[in-house]
């Protein structure tokens, strides 16, 4: 009996410590969000107060695009003062020197912090910063594990930069295996030396209908975070290996989402802010009454720290 009391007390203390740690993580934490009104074409600033579990309008309209409001879904921003817009027909409201707004010059551009990467028609890449530009040439064909690839068949997913190296995530649809394979091109952009690696433990659930590119990939903390419909995978740029860190289809219904059928829940957007991963989750997406959630995840484990049910799908910071 004494042993049972000791175990019970230990479990109670552990649960209390976990709860305190979670409360400490979200104390005074606010996540900036963007909301699009498809009727007016307005894109406005909101804020998720994680501790108080509420989303508050900042009563500030940033952009308007009445002709194509859906183009605002492809906005890149750092959650603060830098925006990259998809459609140059978007009207900027009250822009001043406190924010930087630019437009995508090419639909094949990829972004990471202050870097821009563009894949060219001649199979080369151009890595640009505000002051410098680096050309990264490649051979027309590359052999990996005895298999020959035309570089033009490898699509650009995302990239990560540290020190003098760029790590370029590429993808290719394998018709033989009926799945998408991922590769990392490691480039010393000063010397021009590059080497291509196949990502180990690559998830076989990646789909061409939701390609691992653009807003579907988040480069952060020496890793690429890639999602498909229900899973998030973390790819380490050094080891070139992938591991699943979240599968919302396997979450217990009493702990997270309201619906009892997790198969109806899909991830629609991924971003980051202050070293947290943020995802949008839509439930009952095949029905007329959708359920929207924003989830805050731990960076390494993918564990859900907090989530909030919303009436809309918000744009989360993704630069």
Short mmCIF file of C-alpha atoms in Angstrom, two decimals:
data_model
loop_
_atom_site.label_atom_id
_atom_site.label_comp_id
_atom_site.label_asym_id
_atom_site.label_seq_id
_atom_site.Cartn_x
_atom_site.Cartn_y
_atom_site.Cartn_z
CA UNK A 1 0.00 0.00 0.00
CA UNK A 2 2.87 2.34 0.85
CA UNK A 3 4.46 1.57 -2.54
CA UNK A 4 1.19 2.39 -4.34
CA UNK A 5 0.92 5.72 -2.48
CA UNK A 6 4.54 6.53 -3.39
CA UNK A 7 3.94 5.76 -7.08
CA UNK A 8 0.72 7.79 -7.09
CA UNK A 9 2.45 10.76 -5.46
CA UNK A 10 5.34 10.53 -7.94
CA UNK A 11 2.95 10.52 -10.89
CA UNK A 12 1.07 13.50 -9.44
CA UNK A 13 4.32 15.45 -9.03
CA UNK A 14 5.39 14.54 -12.59
CA UNK A 15 2.07 15.69 -14.03
CA UNK A 16 2.28 18.93 -12.06
CA UNK A 17 5.82 19.57 -13.29
CA UNK A 18 4.76 18.90 -16.91
CA UNK A 19 1.82 21.27 -16.56
CA UNK A 20 4.05 23.97 -15.05
CA UNK A 21 6.58 23.52 -17.84
CA UNK A 22 3.85 23.86 -20.46
CA UNK A 23 2.47 26.99 -18.77
CA UNK A 24 5.98 28.47 -18.67
CA UNK A 25 6.41 27.82 -22.40
CA UNK A 26 3.26 29.73 -23.36
CA UNK A 27 3.44 32.50 -20.76
CA UNK A 28 3.21 35.91 -22.48
CA UNK A 29 3.45 34.17 -25.86
CA UNK A 30 1.57 35.76 -28.76
CA UNK A 31 1.65 34.52 -32.36
CA UNK A 32 0.95 37.00 -35.19
CA UNK A 33 -1.52 35.82 -37.84
CA UNK A 34 -2.97 37.07 -41.11
CA UNK A 35 -6.64 36.69 -42.01
CA UNK A 36 -8.05 37.00 -45.53
CA UNK A 37 -11.55 38.21 -46.28
CA UNK A 38 -12.48 36.65 -49.61
CA UNK A 39 -15.45 39.00 -49.98
CA UNK A 40 -13.52 42.26 -49.70
CA UNK A 41 -10.08 40.92 -50.66
CA UNK A 42 -8.57 42.37 -47.48
CA UNK A 43 -5.65 40.81 -45.62
CA UNK A 44 -5.59 41.94 -41.98
CA UNK A 45 -3.35 41.45 -38.96
CA UNK A 46 -4.47 39.32 -35.99
CA UNK A 47 -2.77 37.89 -32.92
CA UNK A 48 -3.15 34.59 -31.10
CA UNK A 49 -2.63 35.07 -27.36
CA UNK A 50 -1.64 31.51 -26.54
CA UNK A 51 -1.85 31.86 -22.76
CA UNK A 52 -5.33 33.44 -22.82
CA UNK A 53 -6.47 31.14 -25.65
CA UNK A 54 -7.95 33.90 -27.79
CA UNK A 55 -7.40 35.42 -31.22
CA UNK A 56 -7.58 39.22 -31.30
CA UNK A 57 -7.93 41.57 -34.25
CA UNK A 58 -5.19 44.22 -34.40
CA UNK A 59 -7.58 46.30 -36.52
CA UNK A 60 -4.96 46.79 -39.19
CA UNK A 61 -5.50 45.98 -42.87
CA UNK A 62 -2.21 45.36 -44.66
CA UNK A 63 -3.14 44.40 -48.23
CA UNK A 64 -6.11 44.30 -50.58
CA UNK A 65 -6.54 42.18 -53.70
CA UNK A 66 -10.17 42.18 -54.82
CA UNK A 67 -9.37 40.60 -58.19
CA UNK A 68 -7.64 37.52 -56.76
CA UNK A 69 -7.90 37.35 -52.94
CA UNK A 70 -6.80 33.69 -52.99
CA UNK A 71 -3.34 34.81 -54.13
CA UNK A 72 -2.86 36.24 -50.63
CA UNK A 73 -2.75 32.66 -49.33
CA UNK A 74 0.76 32.41 -50.81
CA UNK A 75 2.15 35.31 -48.79
CA UNK A 76 5.53 34.78 -47.17
CA UNK A 77 6.29 36.76 -44.02
CA UNK A 78 8.43 36.63 -40.91
CA UNK A 79 5.61 37.52 -38.53
CA UNK A 80 7.03 41.02 -38.13
CA UNK A 81 8.14 43.44 -40.80
CA UNK A 82 9.00 41.50 -43.96
CA UNK A 83 6.45 40.37 -46.57
CA UNK A 84 6.82 38.68 -49.97
CA UNK A 85 3.61 38.80 -52.00
CA UNK A 86 2.56 36.48 -54.82
CA UNK A 87 0.51 38.84 -57.01
CA UNK A 88 1.87 42.28 -57.97
CA UNK A 89 -1.73 43.47 -58.39
CA UNK A 90 -2.04 43.42 -54.61
CA UNK A 91 -2.55 46.91 -53.19
CA UNK A 92 -0.40 47.74 -50.17
CA UNK A 93 -2.19 49.70 -47.43
CA UNK A 94 -0.32 52.36 -45.46
CA UNK A 95 3.13 51.01 -46.27
CA UNK A 96 5.95 52.89 -44.56
CA UNK A 97 9.62 52.38 -43.81
CA UNK A 98 8.84 50.12 -40.84
CA UNK A 99 7.98 47.19 -43.14
CA UNK A 100 9.58 45.66 -46.24
CA UNK A 101 7.19 44.50 -48.97
CA UNK A 102 8.37 42.83 -52.17
CA UNK A 103 6.77 40.74 -54.91
CA UNK A 104 7.84 37.37 -56.25
CA UNK A 105 9.79 37.92 -59.44
CA UNK A 106 9.62 34.27 -60.41
CA UNK A 107 7.20 31.53 -59.40
CA UNK A 108 10.14 29.14 -58.96
CA UNK A 109 11.78 31.20 -56.24
CA UNK A 110 12.30 29.72 -52.79
CA UNK A 111 13.02 31.70 -49.61
CA UNK A 112 15.00 31.29 -46.41
CA UNK A 113 15.58 34.25 -44.08
CA UNK A 114 17.27 36.90 -46.28
CA UNK A 115 18.24 34.44 -49.03
CA UNK A 116 16.47 33.73 -52.32
CA UNK A 117 17.11 30.60 -54.41
CA UNK A 118 16.05 30.23 -58.02
CA UNK A 119 16.34 27.12 -60.20
CA UNK A 120 17.25 28.07 -63.76
CA UNK A 121 16.36 26.41 -67.06
CA UNK A 122 19.97 25.32 -67.62
CA UNK A 123 19.88 23.12 -64.46
CA UNK A 124 21.85 25.64 -62.40
CA UNK A 125 20.76 27.50 -59.27
CA UNK A 126 21.22 31.12 -58.33
CA UNK A 127 21.53 31.95 -54.63
CA UNK A 128 20.94 35.63 -53.93
CA UNK A 129 21.36 37.87 -50.93
CA UNK A 130 20.84 41.62 -50.79
CA UNK A 131 24.48 42.26 -51.72
CA UNK A 132 25.74 39.13 -53.49
CA UNK A 133 24.70 36.49 -55.99
CA UNK A 134 26.16 32.99 -56.39
CA UNK A 135 25.76 30.73 -59.40
CA UNK A 136 25.58 27.01 -58.60
CA UNK A 137 26.14 24.99 -61.81
CA UNK A 138 25.23 21.31 -62.06
CA UNK A 139 25.81 18.56 -64.55
CA UNK A 140 22.80 17.65 -66.68
CA UNK A 141 22.72 14.14 -65.19
CA UNK A 142 23.59 12.86 -61.71
CA UNK A 143 24.00 9.28 -60.50
CA UNK A 144 22.70 8.34 -57.03
CA UNK A 145 23.00 4.76 -55.79
CA UNK A 146 23.50 3.59 -59.34
CA UNK A 147 20.40 5.41 -60.60
CA UNK A 148 20.79 8.19 -63.16
CA UNK A 149 18.73 11.38 -62.89
CA UNK A 150 18.24 14.30 -65.20
CA UNK A 151 18.63 17.34 -62.98
CA UNK A 152 15.72 19.02 -64.73
CA UNK A 153 13.48 16.25 -63.34
CA UNK A 154 14.41 17.18 -59.76
CA UNK A 155 11.99 19.85 -58.54
CA UNK A 156 12.98 22.47 -55.97
CA UNK A 157 11.38 22.00 -52.54
CA UNK A 158 13.23 24.36 -50.20
CA UNK A 159 16.73 25.27 -49.02
CA UNK A 160 18.70 26.01 -45.86
CA UNK A 161 21.89 28.07 -45.45
CA UNK A 162 24.53 27.90 -42.77
CA UNK A 163 28.14 29.08 -42.82
CA UNK A 164 29.25 28.84 -46.47
CA UNK A 165 26.97 25.99 -47.46
CA UNK A 166 23.52 25.75 -48.97
CA UNK A 167 21.43 22.63 -48.48
CA UNK A 168 18.90 22.37 -51.29
CA UNK A 169 15.96 20.00 -50.82
CA UNK A 170 14.82 18.48 -54.12
CA UNK A 171 12.01 16.08 -54.97
CA UNK A 172 11.26 13.62 -57.73
CA UNK A 173 8.21 11.45 -58.38
CA UNK A 174 9.17 7.81 -58.88
CA UNK A 175 6.72 6.13 -61.26
CA UNK A 176 8.17 2.70 -60.46
CA UNK A 177 7.62 3.03 -56.71
CA UNK A 178 4.60 5.36 -57.04
CA UNK A 179 5.94 7.79 -54.46
CA UNK A 180 7.94 10.99 -54.09
CA UNK A 181 11.62 10.72 -53.23
CA UNK A 182 13.58 13.52 -51.57
CA UNK A 183 17.20 14.55 -52.10
CA UNK A 184 19.55 17.09 -50.54
CA UNK A 185 22.08 18.89 -52.69
CA UNK A 186 24.87 20.10 -50.41
CA UNK A 187 26.75 23.02 -51.95
CA UNK A 188 29.76 25.02 -50.87
CA UNK A 189 28.71 28.13 -52.78
CA UNK A 190 32.15 29.75 -52.49
CA UNK A 191 34.05 26.87 -54.11
CA UNK A 192 31.17 25.58 -56.20
CA UNK A 193 31.69 21.99 -54.97
CA UNK A 194 28.40 20.12 -54.62
CA UNK A 195 27.18 16.62 -53.80
CA UNK A 196 23.73 15.10 -54.01
CA UNK A 197 22.34 12.74 -51.34
CA UNK A 198 19.13 10.74 -51.17
CA UNK A 199 17.18 11.35 -47.96
CA UNK A 200 17.14 8.19 -45.85
CA UNK A 201 13.88 6.92 -44.34
CA UNK A 202 12.04 9.10 -46.81
CA UNK A 203 8.28 8.93 -46.10
CA UNK A 204 6.44 6.96 -48.78
CA UNK A 205 3.21 8.82 -48.03
CA UNK A 206 4.21 12.07 -49.79
CA UNK A 207 1.79 12.74 -52.63
CA UNK A 208 2.12 14.60 -55.95
CA UNK A 209 -1.25 16.19 -55.17
CA UNK A 210 0.40 17.91 -52.17
CA UNK A 211 4.00 18.35 -53.35
CA UNK A 212 6.74 18.98 -50.76
CA UNK A 213 7.47 22.51 -51.93
CA UNK A 214 6.65 26.15 -51.27
CA UNK A 215 4.44 26.69 -48.23
CA UNK A 216 4.41 22.94 -47.56
CA UNK A 217 8.03 22.93 -46.34
CA UNK A 218 9.59 24.89 -43.47
CA UNK A 219 13.44 25.19 -43.28
CA UNK A 220 14.38 25.78 -39.66
CA UNK A 221 16.91 24.81 -37.01
CA UNK A 222 19.21 22.73 -39.23
CA UNK A 223 16.23 20.84 -40.60
CA UNK A 224 13.45 20.74 -43.14
CA UNK A 225 9.94 20.22 -41.76
CA UNK A 226 7.73 18.62 -44.43
CA UNK A 227 4.06 17.74 -44.10
CA UNK A 228 1.67 15.61 -46.06
CA UNK A 229 -2.01 15.42 -45.21
CA UNK A 230 -1.74 14.08 -41.65
CA UNK A 231 1.99 13.78 -40.88
CA UNK A 232 4.97 16.04 -40.27
CA UNK A 233 8.48 14.81 -41.01
CA UNK A 234 11.74 16.35 -39.84
CA UNK A 235 14.72 16.02 -42.19
CA UNK A 236 18.15 16.72 -40.71
CA UNK A 237 20.40 18.54 -43.21
CA UNK A 238 23.60 16.96 -41.83
CA UNK A 239 22.60 13.31 -41.51
CA UNK A 240 20.20 13.51 -44.52
CA UNK A 241 17.69 11.38 -42.62
CA UNK A 242 13.96 11.80 -42.08
CA UNK A 243 11.77 10.93 -39.11
CA UNK A 244 8.09 11.40 -38.36
CA UNK A 245 7.44 13.77 -35.46
CA UNK A 246 3.65 14.10 -35.66
CA UNK A 247 0.74 12.11 -37.05
CA UNK A 248 -2.58 13.75 -36.24
CA UNK A 249 -4.45 10.63 -37.39
CA UNK A 250 -3.03 8.81 -34.36
CA UNK A 251 -3.83 11.41 -31.70
CA UNK A 252 -6.26 10.43 -29.00
CA UNK A 253 -9.56 12.20 -29.54
CA UNK A 254 -10.08 13.07 -25.90
CA UNK A 255 -6.82 15.04 -25.77
CA UNK A 256 -7.02 17.13 -28.92
CA UNK A 257 -9.59 17.57 -31.66
CA UNK A 258 -13.32 17.27 -31.10
CA UNK A 259 -14.21 14.85 -33.88
CA UNK A 260 -13.91 11.15 -33.19
CA UNK A 261 -12.72 10.45 -36.72
CA UNK A 262 -9.11 11.60 -37.05
CA UNK A 263 -8.98 10.55 -40.70
CA UNK A 264 -11.06 13.61 -41.53
CA UNK A 265 -8.34 15.95 -40.21
CA UNK A 266 -5.60 17.25 -42.49
CA UNK A 267 -2.71 19.70 -42.14
CA UNK A 268 -3.02 22.61 -44.58
CA UNK A 269 -0.19 24.98 -43.65
CA UNK A 270 3.07 25.03 -41.71
CA UNK A 271 5.08 27.92 -40.33
CA UNK A 272 7.33 28.99 -37.48
CA UNK A 273 7.67 31.77 -34.95
CA UNK A 274 10.15 32.18 -32.08
CA UNK A 275 11.46 28.64 -32.61
CA UNK A 276 8.03 27.04 -32.47
CA UNK A 277 6.40 25.13 -35.30
CA UNK A 278 2.87 26.30 -36.13
CA UNK A 279 0.40 24.33 -38.23
CA UNK A 280 -3.12 24.81 -39.52
CA UNK A 281 -5.38 21.78 -39.21
CA UNK A 282 -8.74 21.49 -40.92
CA UNK A 283 -11.30 18.95 -39.75
CA UNK A 284 -14.25 17.47 -41.62
CA UNK A 285 -12.74 19.06 -44.72
CA UNK A 286 -14.97 17.03 -47.05
CA UNK A 287 -18.11 18.38 -45.37
CA UNK A 288 -19.73 21.80 -45.51
CA UNK A 289 -19.03 22.53 -41.82
CA UNK A 290 -15.25 22.67 -41.45
CA UNK A 291 -13.38 22.80 -38.16
CA UNK A 292 -10.19 24.86 -38.15
CA UNK A 293 -7.40 24.66 -35.59
CA UNK A 294 -4.06 26.36 -35.12
CA UNK A 295 -1.53 24.22 -33.26
CA UNK A 296 1.71 25.18 -31.55
CA UNK A 297 4.35 22.42 -31.65
CA UNK A 298 7.65 21.81 -29.92
CA UNK A 299 10.51 22.22 -32.37
CA UNK A 300 12.33 18.91 -31.83
CA UNK A 301 9.64 16.50 -30.68
CA UNK A 302 6.63 17.76 -32.63
CA UNK A 303 4.51 17.49 -29.48
CA UNK A 304 1.48 19.77 -29.38
CA UNK A 305 1.99 22.45 -26.72
CA UNK A 306 -1.32 24.21 -27.30
CA UNK A 307 -4.05 24.61 -29.90
CA UNK A 308 -7.06 26.78 -30.53
CA UNK A 309 -10.21 26.18 -32.53
CA UNK A 310 -10.93 28.95 -35.03
CA UNK A 311 -13.60 29.90 -37.54
CA UNK A 312 -11.09 30.60 -40.31
CA UNK A 313 -7.82 29.39 -41.76
CA UNK A 314 -5.16 31.93 -40.84
CA UNK A 315 -1.81 32.55 -42.52
CA UNK A 316 1.03 31.83 -40.09
CA UNK A 317 4.59 33.27 -40.21
CA UNK A 318 6.72 31.22 -42.59
CA UNK A 319 10.03 33.02 -43.17
#
